[in-house]
PDB file of C-alpha atoms in Angstrom:
ATOM      1  CA  MET A   1      20.208  60.612 -36.977  1.00 66.00           C
ATOM      2  CA  SER A   2      16.979  63.126 -35.797  1.00 70.00           C
ATOM      3  CA  GLU A   3      14.626  62.011 -32.922  1.00 78.00           C
ATOM      4  CA  THR A   4      11.793  62.210 -35.551  1.00 75.00           C
ATOM      5  CA  THR A   5      13.583  59.306 -37.718  1.00 79.00           C
ATOM      6  CA  PHE A   6      14.740  57.332 -34.689  1.00 83.00           C
ATOM      7  CA  ALA A   7      11.290  57.158 -33.276  1.00 84.00           C
ATOM      8  CA  ALA A   8       9.824  56.209 -36.798  1.00 85.00           C
ATOM      9  CA  TYR A   9      12.868  53.240 -36.811  1.00 86.00           C
ATOM     10  CA  LEU A  10      11.788  52.274 -33.143  1.00 87.00           C
ATOM     11  CA  ILE A  11       7.770  52.305 -33.414  1.00 90.00           C
ATOM     12  CA  GLY A  12       7.145  51.046 -37.266  1.00 89.00           C
ATOM     13  CA  PRO A  13       8.807  47.546 -36.829  1.00 90.00           C
ATOM     14  CA  SER A  14       7.194  47.246 -33.339  1.00 90.00           C
ATOM     15  CA  ILE A  15       3.849  47.967 -35.507  1.00 90.00           C
ATOM     16  CA  ALA A  16       4.264  45.418 -38.369  1.00 91.00           C
ATOM     17  CA  ILE A  17       5.520  42.492 -35.702  1.00 91.00           C
ATOM     18  CA  ALA A  18       2.184  43.576 -33.745  1.00 92.00           C
ATOM     19  CA  GLY A  19       0.386  42.823 -37.219  1.00 91.00           C
ATOM     20  CA  VAL A  20       1.800  39.348 -37.864  1.00 90.00           C
ATOM     21  CA  VAL A  21       0.814  38.536 -34.028  1.00 91.00           C
ATOM     22  CA  VAL A  22      -2.632  39.567 -34.834  1.00 91.00           C
ATOM     23  CA  VAL A  23      -2.948  37.943 -38.084  1.00 89.00           C
ATOM     24  CA  PHE A  24      -2.170  34.835 -36.854  1.00 89.00           C
ATOM     25  CA  PHE A  25      -3.755  35.132 -32.875  1.00 89.00           C
ATOM     26  CA  PHE A  26      -7.089  35.924 -34.354  1.00 87.00           C
ATOM     27  CA  GLY A  27      -7.271  34.510 -38.130  1.00 80.00           C
ATOM     28  CA  GLY A  28     -10.146  34.680 -40.439  1.00 86.00           C
ATOM     29  CA  VAL A  29     -11.168  37.875 -42.056  1.00 88.00           C
ATOM     30  CA  GLU A  30     -11.401  40.126 -39.385  1.00 87.00           C
ATOM     31  CA  GLY A  31      -7.447  39.048 -37.879  1.00 88.00           C
ATOM     32  CA  ALA A  32      -6.055  39.401 -41.766  1.00 90.00           C
ATOM     33  CA  SER A  33      -7.670  42.895 -42.397  1.00 91.00           C
ATOM     34  CA  ALA A  34      -6.652  44.409 -38.970  1.00 91.00           C
ATOM     35  CA  GLY A  35      -3.193  42.723 -39.433  1.00 91.00           C
ATOM     36  CA  ALA A  36      -2.641  43.848 -42.623  1.00 92.00           C
ATOM     37  CA  ALA A  37      -3.896  47.223 -41.809  1.00 93.00           C
ATOM     38  CA  LEU A  38      -0.892  47.436 -38.855  1.00 92.00           C
ATOM     39  CA  ILE A  39       1.916  45.702 -41.195  1.00 91.00           C
ATOM     40  CA  LEU A  40       1.130  48.422 -44.022  1.00 93.00           C
ATOM     41  CA  GLY A  41       1.035  51.087 -41.108  1.00 92.00           C
ATOM     42  CA  GLY A  42       4.096  50.489 -39.682  1.00 92.00           C
ATOM     43  CA  LEU A  43       5.982  49.980 -43.163  1.00 92.00           C
ATOM     44  CA  LEU A  44       4.306  53.592 -43.564  1.00 93.00           C
ATOM     45  CA  ILE A  45       5.519  55.002 -40.455  1.00 90.00           C
ATOM     46  CA  VAL A  46       9.355  53.465 -41.736  1.00 90.00           C
ATOM     47  CA  CYS A  47       9.228  54.820 -45.133  1.00 91.00           C
ATOM     48  CA  THR A  48       7.989  58.040 -43.850  1.00 89.00           C
ATOM     49  CA  GLY A  49      10.873  58.430 -41.311  1.00 87.00           C
ATOM     50  CA  MET A  50      13.617  57.296 -44.098  1.00 87.00           C
ATOM     51  CA  LEU A  51      11.848  60.379 -46.248  1.00 88.00           C
ATOM     52  CA  VAL A  52      12.332  62.792 -43.559  1.00 84.00           C
ATOM     53  CA  ARG A  53      16.021  61.752 -42.606  1.00 84.00           C
ATOM     54  CA  GLY A  54      16.548  61.943 -46.854  1.00 83.00           C
ATOM     55  CA  LEU A  55      15.000  65.646 -46.711  1.00 84.00           C
ATOM     56  CA  SER A  56      17.286  66.413 -43.649  1.00 82.00           C
ATOM     57  CA  CYS A  57      20.323  65.474 -45.292  1.00 80.00           C
ATOM     58  CA  LEU A  58      19.473  67.236 -48.345  1.00 81.00           C
ATOM     59  CA  ARG A  59      18.978  70.360 -46.742  1.00 81.00           C
ATOM     60  CA  ARG A  60      22.005  70.307 -44.685  1.00 78.00           C
ATOM     61  CA  GLY A  61      23.862  69.461 -47.930  1.00 76.00           C
ATOM     62  CA  GLY A  62      25.155  66.169 -47.094  1.00 64.00           C
ATOM     63  CA  ASP A  63      24.856  62.846 -48.696  1.00 56.00           C
ATOM     64  CA  HIS A  64      24.850  63.891 -52.211  1.00 48.00           C
ATOM     65  CA  ASP A  65      26.145  61.647 -55.025  1.00 40.00           C
TER      66      ASP A  65
END
């Protein structure tokens, strides 16, 4: 696993969890919108890490079905 993928898997879920905390802590429209942005941002970081890992595996010629 590359450093980029490891960082994405480490940081992405933390940001998503922070988004859930913001939704429940602040409440209202402001809390919901900020929490949703954090949740989606965390998921986007994780998906980007998966994409980087997949592309690096393809580039090396491994993990083919």
